[in-house]
Amino acid sequence: MTRLTKFGAILTAGFLLAGAQTALAETQAIYSDASDKVFEVTVPDFWTLRVGGDRDIEASTEEGLRAVERVFGLSPENGHGVWMGLISPSRLRTLEDAKDYARNLGGQLAKTTEITGSSERRVAGYPAHIIEGTGRRNGKAIDFTVMLLDLPNNRVVVGLTVLEKGYDVSALDDVNAILQSIKAR
Amino acid sequence: MSMKKLRSFVMPAGLIAGLMTLAACDGTSSGYVSTGVYYDSMMWNDYYHHYPDYPDRPDRPDRPDRPDRPERPVKPIEPRPPVAKPPVARPPVARPRPSPRPGRR
C-alpha cells in the first residue's frame, strides 16, 4: 500500500468513525463573514485556530485591490506536519463552482501537484466532493486533500488538509473530527 | 542612575522586547513546519480566483397602485307600513227634519 493510499484509507475510516470523536472536543468556533454566520466547527483540545478575517489585498498596482475571504487555519500544538484550512467564499454558490476553485487551490499550494483521486461522499451529513493529491513544497513531499462541502444555506466550505512527509499520524483523528463537526448556521 | 547607565539598560531591553514581539507574530509554526505558507496559499487562491458572474437579481417590480375604493352605497330608505289613522270625528251635520207626508199620521 502506498503512503497516499494509506492516508486515504485512514481518512476514509476517520470519516466513518469521527462522529464518536466529536463528542470529546471542547471548543466551538463560528465562521462568519461581513453579514452572515456561515458555519460552526469544533476545535479539538491542544489545537491552534488562526481566525484571520475578511481583508483587501493589493498584490501589485496592475492587479489592484481585491477582497479576500476569511481563512480559518488549524494546526495541532504538538503534532508535526499537519495543517488544515477552511474557507467559505460567499461568491461560491454551487459545488460545481467550488470544483474549479479546488483545482486552482492545488496550483497555489505547490508548483508541481498531481491529483491522485476524487470521490463523492457525505461529510458531516452534507454532500461532499473530495480531491486528493500530492506535491512538493519547500523541498518536502506533501499529501493534500481538498474537501468541498455543500451546505444547505447556499454556501460551500472548502477545506484543505496538508500532510507533510513524516507527519504525526495521531493527529488524523482530530483532522477527521474537525471535518465532521462542521454545521451550517 | 546616570543617563549613560540608563541608556545602556534601555537599549538592550528594547531590543529584547522587539525580538519577543517578532517571535510572537510568527504564531503559525507547528513543530518544525511553518504552516504560514499553506495559509497564504489559501488566501492567494481566493485572491486570484475568478468567480463566476452571476446575473444580477432583477429589481423587484413596483407594487401596483391600490385601486380606488368604490364609494359607499347610499343606504336605502326603509319602507314603512302606512300608519292607520282613525277617521276624523266630525260633528253631525244638523239637517232639518223631513216634513211628514200628507195623509199619513
Coordinates of C-alpha atoms in Angstrom, one line a residue:
Chain A
M1 CA 0.0 0.0 0.0
T2 CA 1.5 3.3 -1.0
R3 CA 1.8 6.1 1.5
L4 CA -1.0 8.1 -0.2
T5 CA -3.4 5.2 -0.3
K6 CA -2.8 4.5 3.3
F7 CA -3.5 8.2 4.0
G8 CA -6.7 8.0 2.0
A9 CA -7.8 4.8 3.8
I10 CA -7.1 6.4 7.2
L11 CA -9.1 9.5 6.2
T12 CA -12.0 7.4 4.9
A13 CA -12.1 5.4 8.1
G14 CA -11.9 8.6 10.0
F15 CA -14.9 10.0 8.2
L16 CA -16.9 7.0 9.4
L17 CA -15.6 7.0 12.9
A18 CA -15.2 10.6 13.7
G19 CA -18.8 11.1 14.8
A20 CA -17.9 9.5 18.1
Q21 CA -14.7 11.6 18.3
T22 CA -16.6 14.8 18.0
A23 CA -18.2 14.4 21.5
L24 CA -14.7 14.7 23.1
A25 CA -13.9 18.0 21.5
E26 CA -14.3 21.2 23.6
T27 CA -14.3 24.5 21.7
Q28 CA -16.6 25.7 19.1
A29 CA -15.8 28.5 16.6
I30 CA -18.2 30.2 14.3
Y31 CA -17.0 31.2 10.8
S32 CA -18.7 34.4 9.8
D33 CA -18.3 36.9 7.0
A34 CA -19.4 40.5 6.8
S35 CA -23.1 39.7 7.2
D36 CA -23.7 36.1 8.0
K37 CA -22.7 33.3 10.4
V38 CA -21.8 30.6 7.8
F39 CA -20.9 27.5 9.8
E40 CA -19.5 26.4 13.1
V41 CA -16.7 24.0 13.7
T42 CA -15.4 22.3 16.8
V43 CA -11.7 22.8 17.6
P44 CA -10.1 19.9 19.5
D45 CA -8.1 20.4 22.6
F46 CA -4.5 21.4 22.0
W47 CA -5.1 22.7 18.6
T48 CA -4.4 26.2 17.4
L49 CA -7.0 28.2 15.5
R50 CA -6.0 31.2 13.4
V51 CA -9.2 33.0 12.6
G52 CA -8.0 35.6 10.2
G53 CA -10.7 37.9 8.7
D54 CA -12.0 39.5 5.6
R55 CA -9.4 41.7 4.1
D56 CA -8.5 43.6 1.0
I57 CA -5.1 42.6 -0.6
E58 CA -3.2 44.5 -3.2
A59 CA -0.6 42.3 -4.8
S60 CA 0.6 44.8 -7.4
T61 CA -0.5 48.0 -9.0
E62 CA -1.8 46.1 -12.0
E63 CA -4.0 43.7 -10.0
G64 CA -5.4 46.3 -7.8
L65 CA -7.3 45.8 -4.5
R66 CA -9.3 42.7 -4.2
A67 CA -11.4 41.3 -1.4
V68 CA -10.1 38.1 0.2
E69 CA -12.3 36.0 2.4
R70 CA -11.6 34.8 5.9
V71 CA -9.4 31.7 6.2
F72 CA -9.5 29.5 9.3
G73 CA -6.1 27.9 9.8
L74 CA -5.9 25.0 12.2
S75 CA -2.9 23.0 13.4
P76 CA -2.1 20.8 16.4
E77 CA 0.0 22.4 19.1
N78 CA 2.3 19.3 19.3
G79 CA 1.7 17.5 16.1
H80 CA 4.1 17.7 13.2
G81 CA 3.5 18.4 9.6
V82 CA -0.3 18.7 9.8
W83 CA -2.2 21.8 8.7
M84 CA -5.9 22.5 7.9
G85 CA -7.5 25.5 6.3
L86 CA -11.2 26.3 6.0
I87 CA -12.7 29.0 3.8
S88 CA -16.2 29.7 2.6
P89 CA -16.2 32.3 -0.2
S90 CA -19.6 34.0 -0.4
R91 CA -19.3 34.1 -4.2
L92 CA -19.2 30.3 -4.4
R93 CA -22.7 29.1 -4.6
T94 CA -22.6 25.6 -6.1
L95 CA -20.4 22.5 -5.7
E96 CA -19.5 22.8 -9.4
D97 CA -18.1 26.3 -9.0
A98 CA -16.2 25.0 -6.0
K99 CA -14.5 22.2 -8.0
D100 CA -12.9 24.8 -10.2
Y101 CA -11.8 26.7 -7.1
A102 CA -10.3 23.5 -5.7
R103 CA -8.3 22.8 -8.8
N104 CA -6.8 26.3 -8.6
L105 CA -6.0 25.7 -5.0
G106 CA -3.8 22.8 -5.8
G107 CA -1.8 25.0 -8.1
Q108 CA -1.3 27.6 -5.4
L109 CA -0.3 25.0 -2.9
A110 CA 2.8 23.8 -4.7
K111 CA 4.5 24.3 -8.0
T112 CA 4.0 20.7 -9.1
T113 CA 1.0 18.9 -7.9
E114 CA -0.7 15.8 -9.1
I115 CA -4.4 15.0 -8.5
T116 CA -4.5 11.3 -7.5
G117 CA -8.1 10.8 -6.9
S118 CA -11.5 12.3 -6.3
S119 CA -14.7 10.9 -4.8
E120 CA -18.2 11.9 -3.7
R121 CA -19.4 11.2 -0.2
R122 CA -21.2 12.7 2.7
V123 CA -19.2 14.5 5.4
A124 CA -20.9 15.9 8.5
G125 CA -24.2 14.9 6.9
Y126 CA -23.7 17.1 3.8
P127 CA -22.8 16.2 0.2
A128 CA -19.1 16.5 -0.3
H129 CA -16.6 16.2 -3.1
I130 CA -13.1 15.1 -2.1
I131 CA -10.0 15.7 -4.2
E132 CA -6.7 14.0 -3.2
G133 CA -3.3 14.9 -4.5
T134 CA 0.4 15.1 -3.9
G135 CA 3.1 17.7 -4.5
R136 CA 6.2 19.3 -3.1
R137 CA 6.5 22.4 -1.0
N138 CA 9.8 23.9 0.3
G139 CA 11.6 20.7 -0.8
K140 CA 9.2 18.4 1.2
A141 CA 6.7 15.9 -0.2
I142 CA 3.2 16.7 0.8
D143 CA -0.1 14.9 0.5
F144 CA -3.2 17.1 0.4
T145 CA -6.9 16.7 0.4
V146 CA -9.4 19.3 -0.6
M147 CA -12.9 18.8 0.7
L148 CA -15.8 20.7 -0.8
L149 CA -18.9 20.7 1.5
D150 CA -22.2 21.8 0.2
L151 CA -24.1 23.5 3.0
P152 CA -27.8 23.9 2.9
N153 CA -27.5 27.7 3.5
N154 CA -26.4 28.2 -0.1
R155 CA -22.7 28.2 0.9
V156 CA -19.8 25.9 0.2
V157 CA -17.0 25.2 2.6
V158 CA -13.6 24.5 1.1
G159 CA -11.4 22.5 3.5
L160 CA -7.7 21.9 2.8
T161 CA -5.7 19.4 4.7
V162 CA -1.9 19.3 4.2
L163 CA 0.2 16.4 5.5
E164 CA 3.9 16.9 5.1
K165 CA 6.3 13.9 4.9
G166 CA 6.8 12.5 8.4
Y167 CA 3.6 14.0 9.8
D168 CA 2.2 13.0 13.1
V169 CA -0.3 10.2 12.2
S170 CA -2.0 10.5 15.6
A171 CA -3.4 13.9 14.5
L172 CA -5.6 12.3 11.8
D173 CA -8.3 11.5 14.3
D174 CA -8.6 15.2 15.2
V175 CA -8.5 16.1 11.5
N176 CA -11.5 13.9 10.8
A177 CA -13.3 15.1 13.9
I178 CA -12.9 18.7 12.8
L179 CA -14.3 18.0 9.3
Q180 CA -17.2 16.0 10.8
S181 CA -18.0 18.8 13.3
I182 CA -18.9 21.3 10.6
K183 CA -22.5 22.5 10.9
A184 CA -24.3 25.1 8.8
R185 CA -25.6 28.2 10.7
Chain B
M1 CA 21.2 56.3 37.9
S2 CA 23.2 58.3 35.3
M3 CA 22.0 59.0 31.8
K4 CA 24.7 56.7 30.3
K5 CA 23.7 53.8 32.6
L6 CA 20.0 54.3 31.8
R7 CA 20.7 54.3 28.1
S8 CA 22.7 51.2 28.3
F9 CA 19.9 49.5 30.1
V10 CA 17.0 50.7 27.9
M11 CA 18.6 49.8 24.5
P12 CA 19.1 46.1 25.2
A13 CA 15.7 45.9 26.9
G14 CA 14.1 47.5 23.8
L15 CA 15.9 45.1 21.5
I16 CA 14.8 42.1 23.5
A17 CA 11.2 43.4 23.6
G18 CA 11.3 43.8 19.8
L19 CA 12.6 40.3 19.2
M20 CA 9.9 38.9 21.5
T21 CA 7.3 40.8 19.6
L22 CA 8.5 39.5 16.3
A23 CA 8.6 35.9 17.7
A24 CA 5.0 36.3 18.9
C25 CA 3.9 37.3 15.3
D26 CA 5.2 34.0 14.0
G27 CA 2.4 32.1 15.6
T28 CA 1.8 29.8 12.6
S29 CA 4.7 27.5 13.1
S30 CA 3.8 24.0 14.3
G31 CA 6.7 21.9 15.3
Y32 CA 9.2 22.0 12.6
V33 CA 6.8 23.0 9.8
S34 CA 5.9 26.6 9.1
T35 CA 2.3 26.4 8.2
G36 CA 2.0 30.0 7.2
V37 CA 2.8 29.1 3.6
Y38 CA -0.3 27.0 3.4
Y39 CA -2.4 29.7 5.0
D40 CA -1.1 32.2 2.4
S41 CA -1.8 29.7 -0.4
M42 CA -5.4 29.7 0.5
M43 CA -5.6 33.4 0.6
W44 CA -3.8 33.9 -2.7
N45 CA -6.0 31.3 -4.3
D46 CA -9.1 33.3 -3.2
Y47 CA -7.4 36.4 -4.4
Y48 CA -6.7 35.1 -7.9
H49 CA -9.8 33.0 -8.4
H50 CA -12.2 34.3 -11.0
Y51 CA -15.6 33.8 -9.6
P52 CA -18.5 33.1 -12.0
D53 CA -20.5 36.2 -12.8
Y54 CA -24.0 35.5 -11.7
P55 CA -26.6 37.7 -13.3
D56 CA -27.8 40.4 -11.0
R57 CA -31.1 39.6 -9.5
P58 CA -33.7 41.7 -11.2
D59 CA -35.2 44.5 -9.3
R60 CA -38.4 43.8 -7.6
P61 CA -41.3 45.2 -9.6
D62 CA -43.1 48.2 -8.1
R63 CA -46.1 47.4 -6.2
P64 CA -49.2 48.3 -8.3
D65 CA -51.3 51.2 -7.1
R66 CA -54.1 50.3 -4.9
P67 CA -57.4 50.7 -6.8
D68 CA -59.7 53.5 -5.7
R69 CA -62.1 52.4 -3.1
P70 CA -65.6 52.5 -4.5
E71 CA -68.0 55.0 -2.9
R72 CA -70.0 53.7 -0.2
P73 CA -73.6 53.0 -1.4
V74 CA -76.3 55.2 0.0
K75 CA -78.4 53.3 2.4
P76 CA -81.9 53.0 1.0
I77 CA -84.8 54.4 3.0
E78 CA -86.6 51.7 4.7
P79 CA -90.2 51.3 3.6
R80 CA -92.6 51.7 6.5
P81 CA -96.2 50.5 6.7
P82 CA -98.8 53.2 6.5
V83 CA -100.0 54.4 9.8
A84 CA -103.6 53.5 10.5
K85 CA -105.3 56.7 11.4
P86 CA -108.8 56.8 12.9
P87 CA -111.4 58.7 10.9
V88 CA -111.7 62.3 11.8
A89 CA -114.5 62.7 14.2
R90 CA -116.8 65.3 12.8
P91 CA -119.9 66.6 14.5
P92 CA -123.1 65.5 12.8
V93 CA -124.5 67.9 10.4
A94 CA -127.7 69.4 11.6
R95 CA -130.4 68.8 9.0
P96 CA -134.0 69.8 9.0
R97 CA -136.4 67.1 9.9
P98 CA -138.2 66.0 6.9
S99 CA -141.8 67.2 6.8
P100 CA -144.4 64.5 7.3
R101 CA -146.2 63.3 4.2
P102 CA -149.7 64.4 3.7
G103 CA -152.4 61.8 4.6
R104 CA -150.2 59.9 6.9
R105 CA -150.2 60.1 10.6

